[in-house]
mmCIF file of C-alpha atoms in Angstrom:
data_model
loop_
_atom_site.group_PDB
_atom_site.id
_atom_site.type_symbol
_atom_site.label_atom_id
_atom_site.label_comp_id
_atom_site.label_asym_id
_atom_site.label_seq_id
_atom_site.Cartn_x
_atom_site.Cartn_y
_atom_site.Cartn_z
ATOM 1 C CA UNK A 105 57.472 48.358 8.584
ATOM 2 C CA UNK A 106 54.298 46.178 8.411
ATOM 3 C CA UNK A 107 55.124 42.343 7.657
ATOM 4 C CA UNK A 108 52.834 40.798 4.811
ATOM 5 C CA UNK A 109 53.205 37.472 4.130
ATOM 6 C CA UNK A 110 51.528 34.684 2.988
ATOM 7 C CA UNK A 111 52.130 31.191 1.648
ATOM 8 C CA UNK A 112 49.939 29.789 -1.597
ATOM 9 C CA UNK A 113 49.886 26.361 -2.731
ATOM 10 C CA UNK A 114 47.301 23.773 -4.916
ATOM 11 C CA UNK A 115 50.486 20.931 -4.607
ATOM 12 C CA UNK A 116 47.734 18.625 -2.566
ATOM 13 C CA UNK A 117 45.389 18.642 -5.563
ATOM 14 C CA UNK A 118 48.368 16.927 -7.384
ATOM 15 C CA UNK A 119 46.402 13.310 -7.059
ATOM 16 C CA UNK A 120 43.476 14.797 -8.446
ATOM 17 C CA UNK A 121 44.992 16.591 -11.375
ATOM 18 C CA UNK A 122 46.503 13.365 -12.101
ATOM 19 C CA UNK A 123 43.016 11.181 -11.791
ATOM 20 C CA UNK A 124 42.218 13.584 -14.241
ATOM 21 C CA UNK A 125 44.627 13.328 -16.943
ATOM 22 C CA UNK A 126 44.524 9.789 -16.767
ATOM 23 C CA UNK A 127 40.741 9.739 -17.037
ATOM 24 C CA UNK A 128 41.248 11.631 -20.355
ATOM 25 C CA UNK A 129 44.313 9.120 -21.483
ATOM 26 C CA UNK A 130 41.673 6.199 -20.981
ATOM 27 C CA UNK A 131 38.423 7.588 -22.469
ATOM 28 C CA UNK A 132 40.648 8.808 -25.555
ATOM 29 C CA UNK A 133 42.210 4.423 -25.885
ATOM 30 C CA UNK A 134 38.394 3.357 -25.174
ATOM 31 C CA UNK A 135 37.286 6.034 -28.142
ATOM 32 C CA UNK A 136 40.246 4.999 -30.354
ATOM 33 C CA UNK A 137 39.729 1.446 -29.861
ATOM 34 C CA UNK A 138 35.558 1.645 -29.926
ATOM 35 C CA UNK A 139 36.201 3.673 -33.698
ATOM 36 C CA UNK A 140 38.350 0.776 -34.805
ATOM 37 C CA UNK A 141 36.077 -1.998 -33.457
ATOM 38 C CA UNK A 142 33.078 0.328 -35.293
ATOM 39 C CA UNK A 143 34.945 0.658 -38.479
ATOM 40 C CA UNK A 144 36.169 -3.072 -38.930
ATOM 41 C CA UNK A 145 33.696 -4.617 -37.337
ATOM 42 C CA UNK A 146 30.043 -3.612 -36.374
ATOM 43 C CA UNK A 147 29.450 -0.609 -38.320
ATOM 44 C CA UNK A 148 26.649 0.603 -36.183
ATOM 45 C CA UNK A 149 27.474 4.730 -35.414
ATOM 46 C CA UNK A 150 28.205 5.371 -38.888
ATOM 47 C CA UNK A 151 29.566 8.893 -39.490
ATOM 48 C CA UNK A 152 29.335 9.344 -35.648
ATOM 49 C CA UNK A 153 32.075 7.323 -34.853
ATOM 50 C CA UNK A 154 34.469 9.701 -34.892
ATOM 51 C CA UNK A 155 33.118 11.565 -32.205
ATOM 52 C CA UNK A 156 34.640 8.587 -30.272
ATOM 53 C CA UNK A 157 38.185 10.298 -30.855
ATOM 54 C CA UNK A 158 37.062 13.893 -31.099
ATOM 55 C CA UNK A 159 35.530 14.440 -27.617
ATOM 56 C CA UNK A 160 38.147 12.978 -25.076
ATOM 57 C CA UNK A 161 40.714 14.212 -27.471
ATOM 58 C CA UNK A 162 39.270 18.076 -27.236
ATOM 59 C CA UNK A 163 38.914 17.108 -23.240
ATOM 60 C CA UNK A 164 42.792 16.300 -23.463
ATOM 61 C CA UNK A 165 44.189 19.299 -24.915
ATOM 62 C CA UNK A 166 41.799 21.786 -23.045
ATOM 63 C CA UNK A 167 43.283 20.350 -20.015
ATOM 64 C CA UNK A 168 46.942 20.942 -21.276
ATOM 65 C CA UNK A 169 46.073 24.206 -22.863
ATOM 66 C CA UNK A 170 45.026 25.463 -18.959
ATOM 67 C CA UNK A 171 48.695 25.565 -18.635
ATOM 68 C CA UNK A 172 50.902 24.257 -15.570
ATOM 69 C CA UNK A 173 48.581 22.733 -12.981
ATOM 70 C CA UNK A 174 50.563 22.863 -10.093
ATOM 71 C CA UNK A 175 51.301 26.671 -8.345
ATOM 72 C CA UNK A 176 53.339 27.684 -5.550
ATOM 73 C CA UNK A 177 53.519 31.389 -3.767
ATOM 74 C CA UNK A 178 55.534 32.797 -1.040
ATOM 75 C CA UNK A 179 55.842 36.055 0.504
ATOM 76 C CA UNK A 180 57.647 35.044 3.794
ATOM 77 C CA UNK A 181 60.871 37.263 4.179
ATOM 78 C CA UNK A 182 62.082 39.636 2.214
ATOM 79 C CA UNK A 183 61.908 37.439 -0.984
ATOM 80 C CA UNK A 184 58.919 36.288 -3.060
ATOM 81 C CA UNK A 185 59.103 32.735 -4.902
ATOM 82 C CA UNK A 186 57.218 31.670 -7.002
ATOM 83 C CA UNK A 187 57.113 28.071 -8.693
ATOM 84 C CA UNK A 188 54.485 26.963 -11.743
ATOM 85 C CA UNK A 189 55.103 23.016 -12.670
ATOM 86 C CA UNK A 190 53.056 20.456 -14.325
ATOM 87 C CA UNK A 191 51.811 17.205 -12.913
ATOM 88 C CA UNK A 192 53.671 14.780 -15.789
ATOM 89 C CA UNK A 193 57.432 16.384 -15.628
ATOM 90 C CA UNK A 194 58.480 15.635 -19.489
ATOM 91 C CA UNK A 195 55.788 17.996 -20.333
ATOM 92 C CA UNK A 196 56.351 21.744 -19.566
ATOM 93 C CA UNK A 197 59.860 22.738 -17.834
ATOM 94 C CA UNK A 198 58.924 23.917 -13.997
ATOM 95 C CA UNK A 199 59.253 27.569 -13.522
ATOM 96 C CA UNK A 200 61.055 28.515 -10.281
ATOM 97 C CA UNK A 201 61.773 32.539 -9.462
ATOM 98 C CA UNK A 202 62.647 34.148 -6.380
ATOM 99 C CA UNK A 203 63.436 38.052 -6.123
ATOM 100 C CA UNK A 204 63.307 40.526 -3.501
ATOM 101 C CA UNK A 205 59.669 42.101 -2.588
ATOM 102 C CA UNK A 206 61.362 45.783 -3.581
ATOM 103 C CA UNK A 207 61.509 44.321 -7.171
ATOM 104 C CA UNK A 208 58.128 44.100 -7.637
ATOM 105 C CA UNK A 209 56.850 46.887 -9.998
ATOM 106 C CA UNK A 210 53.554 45.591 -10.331
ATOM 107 C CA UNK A 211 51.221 42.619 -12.026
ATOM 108 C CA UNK A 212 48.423 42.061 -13.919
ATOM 109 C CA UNK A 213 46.250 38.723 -14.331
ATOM 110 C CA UNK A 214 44.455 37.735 -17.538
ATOM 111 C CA UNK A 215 41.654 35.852 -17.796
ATOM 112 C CA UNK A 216 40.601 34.415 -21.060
ATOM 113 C CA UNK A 217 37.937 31.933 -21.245
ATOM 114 C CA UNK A 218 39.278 28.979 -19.148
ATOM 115 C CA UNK A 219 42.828 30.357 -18.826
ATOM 116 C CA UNK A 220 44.038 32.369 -16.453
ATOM 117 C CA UNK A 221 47.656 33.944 -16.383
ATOM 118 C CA UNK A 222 49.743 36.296 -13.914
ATOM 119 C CA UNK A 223 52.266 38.578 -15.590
ATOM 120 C CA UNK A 224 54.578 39.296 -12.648
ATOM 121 C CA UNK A 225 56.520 42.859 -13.848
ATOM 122 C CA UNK A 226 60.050 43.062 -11.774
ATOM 123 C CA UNK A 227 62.817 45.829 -11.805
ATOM 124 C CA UNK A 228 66.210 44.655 -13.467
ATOM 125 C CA UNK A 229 69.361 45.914 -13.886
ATOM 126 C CA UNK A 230 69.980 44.677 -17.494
ATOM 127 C CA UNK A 231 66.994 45.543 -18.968
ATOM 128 C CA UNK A 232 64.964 48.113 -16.761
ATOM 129 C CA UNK A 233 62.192 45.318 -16.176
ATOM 130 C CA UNK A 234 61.543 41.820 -16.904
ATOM 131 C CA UNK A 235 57.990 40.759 -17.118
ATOM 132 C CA UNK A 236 57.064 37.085 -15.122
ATOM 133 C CA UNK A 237 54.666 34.431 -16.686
ATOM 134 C CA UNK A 238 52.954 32.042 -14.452
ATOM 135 C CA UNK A 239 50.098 30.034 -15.485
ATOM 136 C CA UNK A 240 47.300 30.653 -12.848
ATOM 137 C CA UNK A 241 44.462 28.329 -14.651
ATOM 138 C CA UNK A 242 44.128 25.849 -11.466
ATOM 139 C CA UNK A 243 43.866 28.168 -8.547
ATOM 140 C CA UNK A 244 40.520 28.687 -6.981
ATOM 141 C CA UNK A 245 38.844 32.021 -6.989
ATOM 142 C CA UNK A 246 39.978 32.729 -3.304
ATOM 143 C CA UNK A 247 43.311 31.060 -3.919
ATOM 144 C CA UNK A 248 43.119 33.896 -6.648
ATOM 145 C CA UNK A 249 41.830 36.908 -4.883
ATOM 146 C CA UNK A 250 44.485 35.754 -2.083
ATOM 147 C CA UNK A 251 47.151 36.136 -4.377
ATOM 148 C CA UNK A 252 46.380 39.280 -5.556
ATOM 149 C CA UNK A 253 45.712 40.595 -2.396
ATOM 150 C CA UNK A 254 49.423 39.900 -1.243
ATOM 151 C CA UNK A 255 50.960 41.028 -4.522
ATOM 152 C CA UNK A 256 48.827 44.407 -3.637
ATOM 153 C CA UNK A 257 50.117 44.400 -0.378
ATOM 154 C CA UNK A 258 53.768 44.931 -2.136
ATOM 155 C CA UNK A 259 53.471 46.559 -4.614
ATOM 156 C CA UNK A 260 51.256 49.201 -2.316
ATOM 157 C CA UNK A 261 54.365 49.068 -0.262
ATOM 158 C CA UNK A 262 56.992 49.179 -2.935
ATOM 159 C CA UNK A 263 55.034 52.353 -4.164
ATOM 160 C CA UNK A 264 55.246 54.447 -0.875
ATOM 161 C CA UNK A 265 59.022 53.228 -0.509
ATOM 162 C CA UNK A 266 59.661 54.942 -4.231
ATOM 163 C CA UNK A 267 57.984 58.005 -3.273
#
């Protein structure tokens, strides 16, 4: 039996990620405190001042909507784990799985506008099949055709194992 394996991981973007969010966190207390100052004091954007609050604010929760930033694959052994976890820990609780490759029924990734998911579908006792969740958003395109090319690689070889 052929070996396929591979290891996945965006951790070392972390720093960036977090460059990021606090880039958003400042722009949005600059554009709160610029809409105050041009409210009380100087009155010179008018109606426009709002924007101020609007744009980083939209910024902000288009980066949280994309999901957990941080996403971890690997196929090494007879196991695959997978971990999904956001940069600021309060926020979302990190995902951690790890199952047997023969579990692995198949998956599907959605792409919608600026979000990207992978539904991981695995064989259970309980239940027949549990269906996975991982939040894909931050990968790359090749850290995304990678991924699917290794989950082929199973589930191609969970499929002539079945039959």
């Amino acid at each position: 039996m052929q070996k396929y394996t591979m290891r996945l991981s965006n951790r070392k973007k972390a720093p960036v990620y977090n460059f990021f969010n606090t880039l958003l966190l400042i722009m949005l207390s600059a554009g709160i405190t610029g809409f105050i100052l041009d409210k009380m004091r100087f009155n010179i954007l008018e109606g426009k001042s709002y924007l101020l609050i609007i744009i980083p604010l939209v910024l902000l929760i288009i980066f949280y909507l994309n999901g957990r930033q941080i996403f971890e694959y690997d196929s090494d052994g007879e196991a695959l784990h997978f971990k999904n976890r956001n940069i600021i820990p309060f926020l979302n609780k990190p995902l951690s799985d790890e199952f047997p490759k023969y579990k692995l029924i198949k998956y599907e990734v959605v792409s919608v506008l600026f979000l990207r998911r992978l539904y991981v579908t695995i064989s259970s006792k309980n239940s027949g099949s549990t269906i996975l969740t991982y939040e894909t958003s931050y990968l790359t395109r090749k850290e995304a055709n990678d991924l699917k090319i290794s989950l082929n690689k199973v589930v191609n070889a969970n499929k002539e194992k079945r039959h």
